[in-house]
PDB file of C-alpha atoms in Angstrom:
ATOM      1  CA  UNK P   1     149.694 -28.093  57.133  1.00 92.00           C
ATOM      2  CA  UNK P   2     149.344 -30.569  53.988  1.00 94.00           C
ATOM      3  CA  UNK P   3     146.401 -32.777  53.855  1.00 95.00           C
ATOM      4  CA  UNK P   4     149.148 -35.262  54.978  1.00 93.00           C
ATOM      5  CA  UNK P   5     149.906 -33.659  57.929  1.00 94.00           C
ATOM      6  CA  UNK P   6     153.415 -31.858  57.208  1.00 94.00           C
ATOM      7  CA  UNK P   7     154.100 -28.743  56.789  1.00 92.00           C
ATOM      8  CA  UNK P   8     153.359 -26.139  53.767  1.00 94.00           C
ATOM      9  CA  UNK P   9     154.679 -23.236  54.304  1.00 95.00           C
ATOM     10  CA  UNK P  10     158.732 -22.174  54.393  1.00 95.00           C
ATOM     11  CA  UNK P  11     159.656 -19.274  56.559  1.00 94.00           C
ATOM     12  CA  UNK P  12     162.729 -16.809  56.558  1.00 92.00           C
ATOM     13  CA  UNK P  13     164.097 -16.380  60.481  1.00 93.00           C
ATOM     14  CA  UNK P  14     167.269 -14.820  61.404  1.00 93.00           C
ATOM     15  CA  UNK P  15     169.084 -15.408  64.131  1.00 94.00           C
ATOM     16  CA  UNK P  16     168.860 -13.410  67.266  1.00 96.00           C
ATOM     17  CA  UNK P  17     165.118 -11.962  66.300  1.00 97.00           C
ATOM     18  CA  UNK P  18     162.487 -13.952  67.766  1.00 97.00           C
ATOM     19  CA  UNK P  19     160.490 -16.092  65.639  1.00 94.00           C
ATOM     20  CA  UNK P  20     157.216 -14.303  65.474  1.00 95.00           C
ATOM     21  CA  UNK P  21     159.254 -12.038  63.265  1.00 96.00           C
ATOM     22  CA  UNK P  22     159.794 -14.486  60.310  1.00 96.00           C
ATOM     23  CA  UNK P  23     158.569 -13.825  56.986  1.00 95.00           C
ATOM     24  CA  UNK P  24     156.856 -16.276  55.052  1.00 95.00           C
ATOM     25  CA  UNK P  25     159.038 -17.025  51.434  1.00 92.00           C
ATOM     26  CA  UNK P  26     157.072 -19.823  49.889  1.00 94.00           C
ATOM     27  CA  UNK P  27     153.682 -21.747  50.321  1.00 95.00           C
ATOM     28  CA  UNK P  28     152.661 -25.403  48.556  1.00 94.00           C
ATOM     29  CA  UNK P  29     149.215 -26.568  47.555  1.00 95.00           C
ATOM     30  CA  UNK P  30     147.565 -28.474  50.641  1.00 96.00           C
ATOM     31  CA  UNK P  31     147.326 -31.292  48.541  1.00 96.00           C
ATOM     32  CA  UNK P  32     150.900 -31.601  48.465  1.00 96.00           C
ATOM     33  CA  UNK P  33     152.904 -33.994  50.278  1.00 96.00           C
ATOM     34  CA  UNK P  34     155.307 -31.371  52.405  1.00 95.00           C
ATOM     35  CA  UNK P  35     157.324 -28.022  51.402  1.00 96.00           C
ATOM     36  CA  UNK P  36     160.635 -27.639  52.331  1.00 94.00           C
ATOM     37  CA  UNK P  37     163.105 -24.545  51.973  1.00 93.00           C
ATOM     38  CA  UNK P  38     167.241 -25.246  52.408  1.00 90.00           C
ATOM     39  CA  UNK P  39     170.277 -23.705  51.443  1.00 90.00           C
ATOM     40  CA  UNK P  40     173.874 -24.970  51.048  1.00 87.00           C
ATOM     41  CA  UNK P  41     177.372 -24.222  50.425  1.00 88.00           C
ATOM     42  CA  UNK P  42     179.736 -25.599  47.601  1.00 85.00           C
ATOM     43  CA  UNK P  43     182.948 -24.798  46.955  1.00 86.00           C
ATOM     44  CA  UNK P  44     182.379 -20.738  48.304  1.00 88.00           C
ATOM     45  CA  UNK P  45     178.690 -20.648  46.624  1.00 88.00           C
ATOM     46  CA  UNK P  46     175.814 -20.531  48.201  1.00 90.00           C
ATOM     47  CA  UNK P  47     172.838 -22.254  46.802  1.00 91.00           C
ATOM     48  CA  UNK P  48     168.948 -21.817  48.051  1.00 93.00           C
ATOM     49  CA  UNK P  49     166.233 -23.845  47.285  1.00 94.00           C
ATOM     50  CA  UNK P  50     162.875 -24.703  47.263  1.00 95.00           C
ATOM     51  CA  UNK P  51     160.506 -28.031  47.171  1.00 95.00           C
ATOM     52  CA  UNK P  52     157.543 -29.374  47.078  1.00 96.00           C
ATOM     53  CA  UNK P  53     156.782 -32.984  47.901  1.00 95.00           C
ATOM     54  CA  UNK P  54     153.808 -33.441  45.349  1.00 96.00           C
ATOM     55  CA  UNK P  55     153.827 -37.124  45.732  1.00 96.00           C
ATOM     56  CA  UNK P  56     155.807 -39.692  48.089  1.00 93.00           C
ATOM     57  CA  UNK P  57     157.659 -40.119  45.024  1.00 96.00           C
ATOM     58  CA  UNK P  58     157.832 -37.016  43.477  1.00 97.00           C
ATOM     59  CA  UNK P  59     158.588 -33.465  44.022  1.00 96.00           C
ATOM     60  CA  UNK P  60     159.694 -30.149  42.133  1.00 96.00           C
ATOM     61  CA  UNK P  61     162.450 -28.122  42.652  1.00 96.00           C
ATOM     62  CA  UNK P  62     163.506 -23.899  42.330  1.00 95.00           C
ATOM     63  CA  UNK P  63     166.698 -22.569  42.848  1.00 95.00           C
ATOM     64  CA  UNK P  64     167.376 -19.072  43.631  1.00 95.00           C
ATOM     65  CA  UNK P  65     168.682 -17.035  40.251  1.00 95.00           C
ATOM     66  CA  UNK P  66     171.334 -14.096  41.080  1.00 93.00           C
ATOM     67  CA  UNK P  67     169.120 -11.753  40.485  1.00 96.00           C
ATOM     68  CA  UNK P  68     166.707 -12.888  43.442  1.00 92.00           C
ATOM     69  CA  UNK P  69     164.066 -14.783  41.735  1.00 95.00           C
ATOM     70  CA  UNK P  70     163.459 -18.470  41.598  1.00 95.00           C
ATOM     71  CA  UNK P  71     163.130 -21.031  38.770  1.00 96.00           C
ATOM     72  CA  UNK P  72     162.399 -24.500  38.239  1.00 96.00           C
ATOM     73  CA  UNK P  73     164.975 -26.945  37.842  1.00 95.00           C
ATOM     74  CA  UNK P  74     164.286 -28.824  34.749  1.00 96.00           C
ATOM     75  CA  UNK P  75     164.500 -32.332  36.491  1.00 96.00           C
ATOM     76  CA  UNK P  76     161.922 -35.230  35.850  1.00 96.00           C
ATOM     77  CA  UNK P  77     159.540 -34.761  39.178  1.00 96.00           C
ATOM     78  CA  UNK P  78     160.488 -38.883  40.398  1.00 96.00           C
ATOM     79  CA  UNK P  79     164.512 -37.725  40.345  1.00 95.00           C
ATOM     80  CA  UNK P  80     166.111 -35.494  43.262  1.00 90.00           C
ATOM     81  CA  UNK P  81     168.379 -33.270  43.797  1.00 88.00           C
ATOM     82  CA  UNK P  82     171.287 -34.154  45.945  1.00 82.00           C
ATOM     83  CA  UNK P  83     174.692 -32.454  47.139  1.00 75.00           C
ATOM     84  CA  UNK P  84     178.076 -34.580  46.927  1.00 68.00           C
ATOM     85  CA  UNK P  85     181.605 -33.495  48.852  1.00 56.00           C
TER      86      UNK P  85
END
């Protein structure tokens, strides 16, 4: 948990195994707000990110490359990242 009481830590279940065999994929600093870990799909790709909530009013974002990895998404930490139909 995060100094403010949410959680820090994003794990990777899949359905049908029980949870105690998740793996853990990413971990924020305590001090942090929260973590979170989503993915999405648009238009037949699928997108996976990453955040941390560093602030109420900030955060910082990775998305998953192709080759597996994860980089930073080159936003200004007060703007976020949203999805649109």
């Amino acid at each position: 948990m995060t100094d403010s009481g949410y959680p820090r830590t994003v794990y990777e279940w899949r359905r049908g195994t029980p949870l105690s065999e998740a793996t853990k994929v990413y971990e924020g600093e305590k001090s942090d707000v929260a973590v979170s870990g989503y993915a999405y799909l648009d238009r037949g790709h699928r997108y996976e990110l990453r955040s941390r909530s560093i602030t109420f009013y900030t955060s910082a974002y990775e998305v998953r490359r192709p080759d597996g990895s994860f980089s930073e998404v080159p936003v200004p930490e007060d703007a976020d990242i949203e999805t649109f139909a």
